[in-house]
PDB file of C-alpha atoms in Angstrom:
ATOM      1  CA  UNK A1355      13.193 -10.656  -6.682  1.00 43.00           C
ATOM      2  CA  UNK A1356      14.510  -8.004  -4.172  1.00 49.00           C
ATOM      3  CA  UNK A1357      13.077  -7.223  -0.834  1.00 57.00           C
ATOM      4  CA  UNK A1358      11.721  -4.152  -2.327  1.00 74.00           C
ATOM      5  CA  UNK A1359       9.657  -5.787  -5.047  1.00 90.00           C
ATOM      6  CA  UNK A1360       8.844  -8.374  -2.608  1.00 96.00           C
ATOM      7  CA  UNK A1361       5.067  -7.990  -0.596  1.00 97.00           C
ATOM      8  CA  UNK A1362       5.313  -9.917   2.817  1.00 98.00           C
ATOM      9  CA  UNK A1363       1.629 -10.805   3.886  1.00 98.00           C
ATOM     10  CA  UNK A1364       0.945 -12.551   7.062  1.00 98.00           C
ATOM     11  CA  UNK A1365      -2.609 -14.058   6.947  1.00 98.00           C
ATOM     12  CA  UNK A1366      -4.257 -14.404  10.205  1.00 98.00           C
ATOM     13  CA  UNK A1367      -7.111 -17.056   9.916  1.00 98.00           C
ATOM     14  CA  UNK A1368      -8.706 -19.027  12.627  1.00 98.00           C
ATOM     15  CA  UNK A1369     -11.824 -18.946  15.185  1.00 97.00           C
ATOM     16  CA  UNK A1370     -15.014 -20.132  15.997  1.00 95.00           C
ATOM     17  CA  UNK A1371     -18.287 -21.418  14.110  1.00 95.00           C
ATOM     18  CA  UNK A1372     -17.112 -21.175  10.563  1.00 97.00           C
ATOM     19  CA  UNK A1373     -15.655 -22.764   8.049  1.00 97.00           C
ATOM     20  CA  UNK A1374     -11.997 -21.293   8.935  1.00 98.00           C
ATOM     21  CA  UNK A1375     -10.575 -24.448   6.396  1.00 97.00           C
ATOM     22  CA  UNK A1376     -12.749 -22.839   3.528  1.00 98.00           C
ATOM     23  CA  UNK A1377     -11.752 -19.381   4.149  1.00 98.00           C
ATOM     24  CA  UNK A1378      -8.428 -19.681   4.509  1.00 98.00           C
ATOM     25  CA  UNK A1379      -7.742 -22.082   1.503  1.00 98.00           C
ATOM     26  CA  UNK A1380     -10.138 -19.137  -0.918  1.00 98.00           C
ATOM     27  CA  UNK A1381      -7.698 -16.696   0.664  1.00 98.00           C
ATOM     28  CA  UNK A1382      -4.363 -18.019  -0.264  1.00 98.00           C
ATOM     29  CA  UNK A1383      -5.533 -18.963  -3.768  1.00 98.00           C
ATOM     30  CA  UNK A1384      -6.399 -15.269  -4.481  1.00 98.00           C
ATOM     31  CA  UNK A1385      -3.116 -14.040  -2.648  1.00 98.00           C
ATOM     32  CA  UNK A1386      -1.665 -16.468  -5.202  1.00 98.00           C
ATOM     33  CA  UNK A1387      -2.724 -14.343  -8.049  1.00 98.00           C
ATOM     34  CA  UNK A1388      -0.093 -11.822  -7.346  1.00 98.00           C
ATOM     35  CA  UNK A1389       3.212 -13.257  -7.995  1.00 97.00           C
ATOM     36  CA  UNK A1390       5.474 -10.429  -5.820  1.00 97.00           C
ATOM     37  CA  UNK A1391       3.157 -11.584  -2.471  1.00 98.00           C
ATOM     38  CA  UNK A1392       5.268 -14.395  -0.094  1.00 98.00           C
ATOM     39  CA  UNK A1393       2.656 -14.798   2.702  1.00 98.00           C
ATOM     40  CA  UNK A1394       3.276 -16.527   6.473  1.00 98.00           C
ATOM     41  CA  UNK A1395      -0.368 -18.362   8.001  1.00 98.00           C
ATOM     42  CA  UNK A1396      -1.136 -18.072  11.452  1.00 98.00           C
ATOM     43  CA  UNK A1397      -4.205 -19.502  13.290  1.00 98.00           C
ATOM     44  CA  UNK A1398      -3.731 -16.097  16.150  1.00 98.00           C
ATOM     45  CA  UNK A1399      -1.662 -13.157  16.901  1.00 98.00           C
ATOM     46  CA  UNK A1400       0.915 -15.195  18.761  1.00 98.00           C
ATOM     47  CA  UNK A1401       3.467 -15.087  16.163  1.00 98.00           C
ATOM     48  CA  UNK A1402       3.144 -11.536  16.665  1.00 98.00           C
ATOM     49  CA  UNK A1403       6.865 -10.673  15.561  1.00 98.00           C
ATOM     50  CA  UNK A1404       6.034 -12.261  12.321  1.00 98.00           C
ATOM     51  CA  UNK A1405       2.721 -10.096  11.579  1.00 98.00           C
ATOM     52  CA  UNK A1406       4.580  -6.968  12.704  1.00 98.00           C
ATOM     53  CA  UNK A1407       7.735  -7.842  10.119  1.00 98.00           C
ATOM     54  CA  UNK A1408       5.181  -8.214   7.598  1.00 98.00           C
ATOM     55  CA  UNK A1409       3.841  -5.483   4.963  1.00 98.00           C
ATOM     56  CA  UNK A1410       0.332  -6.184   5.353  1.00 98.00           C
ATOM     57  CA  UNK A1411      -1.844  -7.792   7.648  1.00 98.00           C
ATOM     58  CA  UNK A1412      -5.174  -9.852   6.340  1.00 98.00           C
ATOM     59  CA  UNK A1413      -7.453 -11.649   8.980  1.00 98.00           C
ATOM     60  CA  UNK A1414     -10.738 -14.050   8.847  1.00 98.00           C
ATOM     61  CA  UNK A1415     -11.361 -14.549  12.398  1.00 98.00           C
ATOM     62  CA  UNK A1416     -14.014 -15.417  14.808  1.00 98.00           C
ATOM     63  CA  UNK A1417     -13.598 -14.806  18.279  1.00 97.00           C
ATOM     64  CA  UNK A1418     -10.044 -14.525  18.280  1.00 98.00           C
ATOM     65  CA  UNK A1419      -9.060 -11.865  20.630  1.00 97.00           C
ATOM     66  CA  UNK A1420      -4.763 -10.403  20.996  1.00 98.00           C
ATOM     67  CA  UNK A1421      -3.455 -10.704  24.506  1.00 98.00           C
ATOM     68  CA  UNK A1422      -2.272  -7.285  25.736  1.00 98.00           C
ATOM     69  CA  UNK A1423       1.223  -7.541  24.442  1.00 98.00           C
ATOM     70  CA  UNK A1424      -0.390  -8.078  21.028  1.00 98.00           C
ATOM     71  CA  UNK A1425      -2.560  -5.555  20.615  1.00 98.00           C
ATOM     72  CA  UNK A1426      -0.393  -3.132  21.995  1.00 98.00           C
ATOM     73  CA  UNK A1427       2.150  -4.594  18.901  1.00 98.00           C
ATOM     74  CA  UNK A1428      -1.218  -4.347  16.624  1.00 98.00           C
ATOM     75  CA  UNK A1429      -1.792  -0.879  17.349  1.00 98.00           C
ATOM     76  CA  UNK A1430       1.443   0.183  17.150  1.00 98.00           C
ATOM     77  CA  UNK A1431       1.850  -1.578  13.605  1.00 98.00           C
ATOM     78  CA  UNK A1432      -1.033   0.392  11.745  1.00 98.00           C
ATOM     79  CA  UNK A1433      -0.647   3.407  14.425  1.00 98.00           C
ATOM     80  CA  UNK A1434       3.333   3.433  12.436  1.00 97.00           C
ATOM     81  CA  UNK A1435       1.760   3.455   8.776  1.00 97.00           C
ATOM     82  CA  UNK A1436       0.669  -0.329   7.921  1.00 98.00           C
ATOM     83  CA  UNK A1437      -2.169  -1.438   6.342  1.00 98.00           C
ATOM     84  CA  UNK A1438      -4.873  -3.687   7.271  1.00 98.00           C
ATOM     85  CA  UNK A1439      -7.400  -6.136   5.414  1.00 98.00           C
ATOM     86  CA  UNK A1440      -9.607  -7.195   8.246  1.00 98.00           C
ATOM     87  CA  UNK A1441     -12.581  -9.764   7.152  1.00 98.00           C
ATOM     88  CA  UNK A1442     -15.997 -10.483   8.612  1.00 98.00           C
ATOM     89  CA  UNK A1443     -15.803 -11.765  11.937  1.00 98.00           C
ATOM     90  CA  UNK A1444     -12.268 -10.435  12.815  1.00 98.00           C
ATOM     91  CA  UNK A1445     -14.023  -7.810  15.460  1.00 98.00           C
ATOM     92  CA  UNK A1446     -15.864 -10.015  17.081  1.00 98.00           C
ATOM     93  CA  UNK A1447     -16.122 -11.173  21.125  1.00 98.00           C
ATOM     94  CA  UNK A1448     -18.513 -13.641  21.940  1.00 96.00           C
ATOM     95  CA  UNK A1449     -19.854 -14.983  25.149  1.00 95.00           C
ATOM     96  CA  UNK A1450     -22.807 -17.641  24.825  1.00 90.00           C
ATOM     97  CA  UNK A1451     -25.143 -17.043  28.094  1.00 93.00           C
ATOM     98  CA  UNK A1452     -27.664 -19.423  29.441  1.00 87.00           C
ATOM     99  CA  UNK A1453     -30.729 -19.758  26.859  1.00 84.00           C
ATOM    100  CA  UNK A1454     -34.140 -17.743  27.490  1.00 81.00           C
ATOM    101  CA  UNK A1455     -36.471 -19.116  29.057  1.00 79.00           C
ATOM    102  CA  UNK A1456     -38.204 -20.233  25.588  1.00 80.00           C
ATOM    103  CA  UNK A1457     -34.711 -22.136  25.008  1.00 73.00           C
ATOM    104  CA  UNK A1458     -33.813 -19.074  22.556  1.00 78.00           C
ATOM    105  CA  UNK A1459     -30.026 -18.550  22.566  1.00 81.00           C
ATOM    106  CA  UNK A1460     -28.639 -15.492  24.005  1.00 91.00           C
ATOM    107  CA  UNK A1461     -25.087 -14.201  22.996  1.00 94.00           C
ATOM    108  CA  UNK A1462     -23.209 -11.022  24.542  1.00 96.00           C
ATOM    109  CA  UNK A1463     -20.466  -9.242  22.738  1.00 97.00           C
ATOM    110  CA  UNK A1464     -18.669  -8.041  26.258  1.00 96.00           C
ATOM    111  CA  UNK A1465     -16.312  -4.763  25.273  1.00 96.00           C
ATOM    112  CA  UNK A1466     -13.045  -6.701  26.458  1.00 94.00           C
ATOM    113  CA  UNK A1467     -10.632  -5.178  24.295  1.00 97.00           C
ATOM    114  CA  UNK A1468     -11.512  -1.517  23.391  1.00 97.00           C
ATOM    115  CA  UNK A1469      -7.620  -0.879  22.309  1.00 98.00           C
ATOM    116  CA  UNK A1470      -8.040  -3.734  19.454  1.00 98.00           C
ATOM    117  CA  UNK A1471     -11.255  -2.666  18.741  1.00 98.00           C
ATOM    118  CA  UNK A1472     -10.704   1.003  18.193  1.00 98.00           C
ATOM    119  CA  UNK A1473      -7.609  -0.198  15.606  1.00 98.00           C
ATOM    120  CA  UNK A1474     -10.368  -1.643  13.377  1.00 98.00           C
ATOM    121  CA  UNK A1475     -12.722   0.952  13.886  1.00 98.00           C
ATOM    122  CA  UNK A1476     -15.979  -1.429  15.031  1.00 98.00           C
ATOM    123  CA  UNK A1477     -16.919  -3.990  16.857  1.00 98.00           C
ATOM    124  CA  UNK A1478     -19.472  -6.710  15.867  1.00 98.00           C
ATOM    125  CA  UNK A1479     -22.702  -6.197  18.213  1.00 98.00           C
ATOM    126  CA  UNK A1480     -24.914  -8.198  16.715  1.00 97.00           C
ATOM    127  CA  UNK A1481     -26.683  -9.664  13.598  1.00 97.00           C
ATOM    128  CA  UNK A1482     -30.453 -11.166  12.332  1.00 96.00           C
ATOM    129  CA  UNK A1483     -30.830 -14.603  11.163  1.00 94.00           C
ATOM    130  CA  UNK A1484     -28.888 -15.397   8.194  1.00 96.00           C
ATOM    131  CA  UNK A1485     -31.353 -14.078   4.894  1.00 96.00           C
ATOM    132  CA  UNK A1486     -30.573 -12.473   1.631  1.00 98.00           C
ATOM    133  CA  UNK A1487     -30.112  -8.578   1.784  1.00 98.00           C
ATOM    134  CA  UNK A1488     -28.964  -6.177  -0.807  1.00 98.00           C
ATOM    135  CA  UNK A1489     -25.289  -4.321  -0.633  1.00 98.00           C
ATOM    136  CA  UNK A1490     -24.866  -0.990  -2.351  1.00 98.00           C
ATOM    137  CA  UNK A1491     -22.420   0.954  -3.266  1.00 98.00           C
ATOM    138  CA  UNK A1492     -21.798   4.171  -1.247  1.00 98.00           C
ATOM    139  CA  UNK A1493     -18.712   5.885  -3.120  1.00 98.00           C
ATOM    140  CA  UNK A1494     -19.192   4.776  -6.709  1.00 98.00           C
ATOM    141  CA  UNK A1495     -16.247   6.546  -7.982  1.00 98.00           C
ATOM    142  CA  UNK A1496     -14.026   5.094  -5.149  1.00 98.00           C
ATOM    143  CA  UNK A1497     -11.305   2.234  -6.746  1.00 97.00           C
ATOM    144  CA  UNK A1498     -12.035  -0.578  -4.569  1.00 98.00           C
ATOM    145  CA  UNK A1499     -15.423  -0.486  -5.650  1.00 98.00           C
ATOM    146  CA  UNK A1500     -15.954   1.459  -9.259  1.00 98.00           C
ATOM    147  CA  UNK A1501     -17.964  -0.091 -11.459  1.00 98.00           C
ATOM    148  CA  UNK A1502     -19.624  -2.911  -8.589  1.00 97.00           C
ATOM    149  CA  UNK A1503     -23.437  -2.454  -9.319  1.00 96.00           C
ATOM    150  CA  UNK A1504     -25.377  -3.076  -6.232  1.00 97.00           C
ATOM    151  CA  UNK A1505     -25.649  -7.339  -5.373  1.00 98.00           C
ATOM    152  CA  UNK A1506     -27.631  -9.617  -2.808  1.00 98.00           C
ATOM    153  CA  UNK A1507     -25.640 -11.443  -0.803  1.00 98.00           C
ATOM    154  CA  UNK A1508     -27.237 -14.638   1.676  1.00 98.00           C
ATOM    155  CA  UNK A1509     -24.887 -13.691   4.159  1.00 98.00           C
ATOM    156  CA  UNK A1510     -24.844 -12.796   8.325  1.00 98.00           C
ATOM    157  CA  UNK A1511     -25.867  -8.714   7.961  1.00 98.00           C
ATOM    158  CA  UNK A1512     -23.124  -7.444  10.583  1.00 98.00           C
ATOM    159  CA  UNK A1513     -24.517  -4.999  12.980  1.00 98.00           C
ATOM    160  CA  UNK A1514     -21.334  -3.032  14.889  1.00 98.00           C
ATOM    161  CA  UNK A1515     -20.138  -0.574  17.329  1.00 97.00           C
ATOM    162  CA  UNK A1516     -18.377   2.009  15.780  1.00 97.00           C
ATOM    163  CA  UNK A1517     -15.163   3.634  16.789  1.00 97.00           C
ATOM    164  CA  UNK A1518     -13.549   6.831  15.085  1.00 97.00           C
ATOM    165  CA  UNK A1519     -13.704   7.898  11.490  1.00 97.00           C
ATOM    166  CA  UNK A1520     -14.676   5.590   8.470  1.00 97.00           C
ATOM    167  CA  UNK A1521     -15.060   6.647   4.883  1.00 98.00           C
ATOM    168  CA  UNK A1522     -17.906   3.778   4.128  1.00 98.00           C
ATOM    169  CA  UNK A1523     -17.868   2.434   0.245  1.00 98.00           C
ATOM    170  CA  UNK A1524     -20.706  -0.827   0.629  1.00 98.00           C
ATOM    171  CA  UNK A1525     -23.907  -0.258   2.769  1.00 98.00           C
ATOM    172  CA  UNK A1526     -27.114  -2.109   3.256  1.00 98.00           C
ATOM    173  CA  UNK A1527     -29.986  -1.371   5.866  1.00 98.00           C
ATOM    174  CA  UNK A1528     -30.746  -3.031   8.407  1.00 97.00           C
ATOM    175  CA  UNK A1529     -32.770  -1.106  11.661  1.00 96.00           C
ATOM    176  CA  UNK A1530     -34.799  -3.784  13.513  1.00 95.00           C
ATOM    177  CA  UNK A1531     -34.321  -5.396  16.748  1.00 93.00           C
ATOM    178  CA  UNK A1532     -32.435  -9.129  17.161  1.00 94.00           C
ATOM    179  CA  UNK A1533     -33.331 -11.559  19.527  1.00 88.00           C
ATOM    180  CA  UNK A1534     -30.728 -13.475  20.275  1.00 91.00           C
ATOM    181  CA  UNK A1535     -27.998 -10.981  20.983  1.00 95.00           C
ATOM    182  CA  UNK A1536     -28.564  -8.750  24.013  1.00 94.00           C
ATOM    183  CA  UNK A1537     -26.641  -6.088  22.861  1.00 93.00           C
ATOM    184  CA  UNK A1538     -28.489  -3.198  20.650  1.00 92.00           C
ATOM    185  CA  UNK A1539     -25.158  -0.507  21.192  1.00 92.00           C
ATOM    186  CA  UNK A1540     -25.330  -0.609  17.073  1.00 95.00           C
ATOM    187  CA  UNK A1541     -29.195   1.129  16.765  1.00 93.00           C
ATOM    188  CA  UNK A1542     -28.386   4.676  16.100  1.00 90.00           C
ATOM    189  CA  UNK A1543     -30.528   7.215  13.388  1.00 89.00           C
ATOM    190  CA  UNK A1544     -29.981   5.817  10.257  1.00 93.00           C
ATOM    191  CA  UNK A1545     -30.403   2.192   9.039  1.00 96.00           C
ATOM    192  CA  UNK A1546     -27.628   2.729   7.147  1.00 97.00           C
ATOM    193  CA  UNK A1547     -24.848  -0.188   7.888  1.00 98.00           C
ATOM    194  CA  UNK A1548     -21.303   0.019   6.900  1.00 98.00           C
ATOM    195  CA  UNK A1549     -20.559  -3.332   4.874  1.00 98.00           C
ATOM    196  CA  UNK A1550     -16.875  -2.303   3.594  1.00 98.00           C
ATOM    197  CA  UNK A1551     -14.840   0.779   5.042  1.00 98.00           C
ATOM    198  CA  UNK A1552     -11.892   2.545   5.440  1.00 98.00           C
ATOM    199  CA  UNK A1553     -10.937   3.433   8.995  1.00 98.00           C
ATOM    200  CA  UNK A1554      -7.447   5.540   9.108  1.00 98.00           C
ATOM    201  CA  UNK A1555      -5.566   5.209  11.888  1.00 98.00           C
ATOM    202  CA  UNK A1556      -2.173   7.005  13.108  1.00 98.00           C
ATOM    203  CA  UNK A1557      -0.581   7.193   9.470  1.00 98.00           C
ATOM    204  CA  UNK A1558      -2.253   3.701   8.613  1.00 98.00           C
ATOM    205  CA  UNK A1559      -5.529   2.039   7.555  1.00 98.00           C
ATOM    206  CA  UNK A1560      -7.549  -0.749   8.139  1.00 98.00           C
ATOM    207  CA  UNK A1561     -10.078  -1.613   5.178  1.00 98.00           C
ATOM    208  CA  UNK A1562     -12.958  -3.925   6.798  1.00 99.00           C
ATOM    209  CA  UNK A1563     -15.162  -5.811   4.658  1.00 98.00           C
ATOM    210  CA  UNK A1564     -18.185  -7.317   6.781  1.00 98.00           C
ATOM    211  CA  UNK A1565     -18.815 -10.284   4.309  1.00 98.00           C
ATOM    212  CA  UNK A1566     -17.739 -13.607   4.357  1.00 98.00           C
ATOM    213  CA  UNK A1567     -19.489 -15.870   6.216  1.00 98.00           C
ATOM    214  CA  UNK A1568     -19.194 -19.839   5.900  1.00 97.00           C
ATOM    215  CA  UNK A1569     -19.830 -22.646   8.113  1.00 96.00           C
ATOM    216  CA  UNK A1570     -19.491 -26.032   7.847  1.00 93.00           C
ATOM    217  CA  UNK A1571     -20.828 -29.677   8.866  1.00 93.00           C
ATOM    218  CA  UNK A1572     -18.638 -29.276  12.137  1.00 93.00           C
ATOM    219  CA  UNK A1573     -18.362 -25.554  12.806  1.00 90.00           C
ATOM    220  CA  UNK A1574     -20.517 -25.285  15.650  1.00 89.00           C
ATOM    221  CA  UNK A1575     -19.234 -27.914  17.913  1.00 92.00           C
ATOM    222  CA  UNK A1576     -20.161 -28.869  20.773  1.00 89.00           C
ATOM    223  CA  UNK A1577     -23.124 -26.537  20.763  1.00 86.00           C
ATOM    224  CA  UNK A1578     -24.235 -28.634  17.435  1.00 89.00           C
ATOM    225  CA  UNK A1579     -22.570 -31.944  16.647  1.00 93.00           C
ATOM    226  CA  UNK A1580     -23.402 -31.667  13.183  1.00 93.00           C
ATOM    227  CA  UNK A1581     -24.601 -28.558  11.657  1.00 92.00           C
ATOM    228  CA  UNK A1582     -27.132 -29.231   9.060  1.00 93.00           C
ATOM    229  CA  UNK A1583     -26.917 -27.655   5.836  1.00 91.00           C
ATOM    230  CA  UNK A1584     -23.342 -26.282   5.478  1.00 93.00           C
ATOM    231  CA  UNK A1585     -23.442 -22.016   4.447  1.00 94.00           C
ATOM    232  CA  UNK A1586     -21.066 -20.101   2.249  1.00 96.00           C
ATOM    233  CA  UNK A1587     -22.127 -16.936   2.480  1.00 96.00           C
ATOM    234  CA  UNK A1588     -20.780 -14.240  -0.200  1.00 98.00           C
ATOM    235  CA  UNK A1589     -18.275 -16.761  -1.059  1.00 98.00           C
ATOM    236  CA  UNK A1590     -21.181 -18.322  -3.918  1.00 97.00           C
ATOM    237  CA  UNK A1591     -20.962 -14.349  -5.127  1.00 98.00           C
ATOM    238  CA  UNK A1592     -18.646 -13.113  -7.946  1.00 98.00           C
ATOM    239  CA  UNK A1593     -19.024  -9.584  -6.576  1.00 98.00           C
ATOM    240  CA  UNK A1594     -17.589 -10.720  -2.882  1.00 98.00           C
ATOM    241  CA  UNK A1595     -14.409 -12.212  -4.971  1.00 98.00           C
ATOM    242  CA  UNK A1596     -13.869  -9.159  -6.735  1.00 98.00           C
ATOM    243  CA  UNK A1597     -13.874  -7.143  -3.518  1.00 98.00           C
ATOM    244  CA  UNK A1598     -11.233  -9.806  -2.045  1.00 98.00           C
ATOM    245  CA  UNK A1599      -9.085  -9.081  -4.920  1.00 98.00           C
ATOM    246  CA  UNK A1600      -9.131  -5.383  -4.814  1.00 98.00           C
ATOM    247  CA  UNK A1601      -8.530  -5.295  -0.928  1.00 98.00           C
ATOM    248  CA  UNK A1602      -5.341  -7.450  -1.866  1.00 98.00           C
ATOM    249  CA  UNK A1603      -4.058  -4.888  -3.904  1.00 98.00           C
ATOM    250  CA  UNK A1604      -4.856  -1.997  -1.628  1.00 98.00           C
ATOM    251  CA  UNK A1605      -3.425  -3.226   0.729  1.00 98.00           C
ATOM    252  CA  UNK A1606      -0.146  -4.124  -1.573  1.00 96.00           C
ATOM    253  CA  UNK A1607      -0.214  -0.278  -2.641  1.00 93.00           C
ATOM    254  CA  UNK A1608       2.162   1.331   0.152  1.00 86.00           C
ATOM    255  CA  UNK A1609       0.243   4.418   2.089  1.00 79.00           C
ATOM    256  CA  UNK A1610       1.618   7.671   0.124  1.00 67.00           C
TER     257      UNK A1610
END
C-alpha cells in the first residue's frame, strides 16, 4: 500500500473523570474497520509533530488543554486544510472551586485558551446531571446522519460556548439553569443545543460530536475513591456507533 492509499490517523485520547481505557480501546477497534487507516495514540498534544504529519486528527479528551506551541501547531493544521474528529469532552477546561455552602460542588470552565477553542468552534460551559434526553436529527438529508431516526441517549447533555460558524446535524433541548457549574455563557434564545456539527475553519473542518461519556470505578480520583456505579453513556447505543463510524470516514474523505 502506497502513501497515497495510506490514511495516517493520530488518536489523541486521555483526561480526566472518564473511562479514557474504554474510550480509547472502542476507538481503535472501529478505526480497525478500515483497512487503509495506520493510526499513532497519544495521551496529549505533546507529540505534536506526529499529529501535524498525520491526515486526520481524532480526540476523546477531558481537560486536556495544548501548551501555546501546540495550539498554535493545531490551528495552523486545520487553518492549512485538515480535518478534525473532536469527541465529547475534547473542549473542555475545568477548575473544581471550594463546595457551596450546602457542600454542593461548584466547577468553573475559565476561558484559558480562546485560540484552541475557537479551532473547535465551542467550548464546554456546562451540563445537568447525567439523565436520558432525546437527540434529533437537524439536516436529515446530510451523509453523516441520513437515515438516523431520532434516539435517547443516558448521556452528560453538553451545554457550550460557541465560536464562529457551525452547520449543526444532531440537536436536543436543553434551556434550564445548572447548579453546579457557575458558568451560564451557553443560555442564549433558543433551547436548541448543537449535539454533532461541522465548524469550517481556514480551508479545514472540525466535526464535533458531544456524546460519549463513560466513567469508571476509578475515574474520579481523589475526589471519589471509588465511583459507584460505573456509566457508559452513548457507548450502550447503536446509533452513537454508527455516528463514530461515519465521522471516521469523513474525516478519511480529503476536503475537495
Amino acid at each position: 500500500m502506497s502513501k497515497s492509499d495510506r490514511v495516517d490517523v493520530y488518536l489523541v485520547a486521555g483526561g480526566k473523570y472518564h473511562n479514557i481505557d474504554h474510550a480509547r480501546l472502542e476507538i481503535l477497534k472501529l478505526l480497525a474497520e478500515q483497512p487503509r487507516i495506520k493510526v499513532l495514540v497519544g495521551s496529549d498534544f505533546s507529540d505534536i509533530e506526529a499529529i501535524c504529519a498525520s491526515d486526520v486528527l481524532i480526540t476523546y479528551t477531558c481537560d486536556i488543554i495544548p501548551t501555546e506551541d501546540e495550539t498554535r501547531c493545531l490551528t495552523n493544521y486545520v487553518n492549512n486544510g485538515k480535518k478534525w474528529f473532536a469527541l465529547h469532552g475534547t473542549n473542555s477546561i475545568l477548575q473544581f472551586l471550594e463546595p457551596a455552602a450546602d457542600g454542593t460542588p461548584r466547577v468553573d470552565c475559565p476561558e484559558d485558551n480562546m485560540s484552541f477553542m475557537e479551532v473547535l468552534g465551542s467550548q464546554f460551559m456546562s451540563h445537568p446531571p447525567i439523565h436520558e434526553y432525546e437527540v434529533h436529527v437537524t439536516e436529515p438529508d446530510h451523509p453523516l446522519v441520513q437515515g438516523i431516526p431520532s434516539f435517547k441517549v443516558d448521556d452528560e447533555l453538553y451545554l457550550c460556548k460557541f465560536h464562529g460558524e457551525h452547520q449543526t446535524l444532531l440537536h436536543t433541548h436543553w434551556s434550564d439553569p445548572v447548579e453546579n457549574f457557575i458558568r451560564d455563557d451557553w443560555m442564549k434564545d433558543t433551547d436548541v443545543q448543537p449535539v454533532l456539527y461541522i465548524h469550517p475553519y481556514g480551508t479545514g473542518q472540525v466535526l464535533y460530536l458531544t456524546l460519549g461519556h463513560c466513567r469508571g470505578k476509578y475515574d474520579m480520583q481523589p475526589y471519589i475513591e471509588e465511583y459507584p456505579v460505573p456509566e457508559e453513556g452513548a457507548w450502550k447505543t447503536q446509533e452513537f456507533y454508527e455516528l463514530l463510524r461515519r465521522g471516521i470516514l469523513w474525516a478519511m474523505d480529503p476536503i475537495q
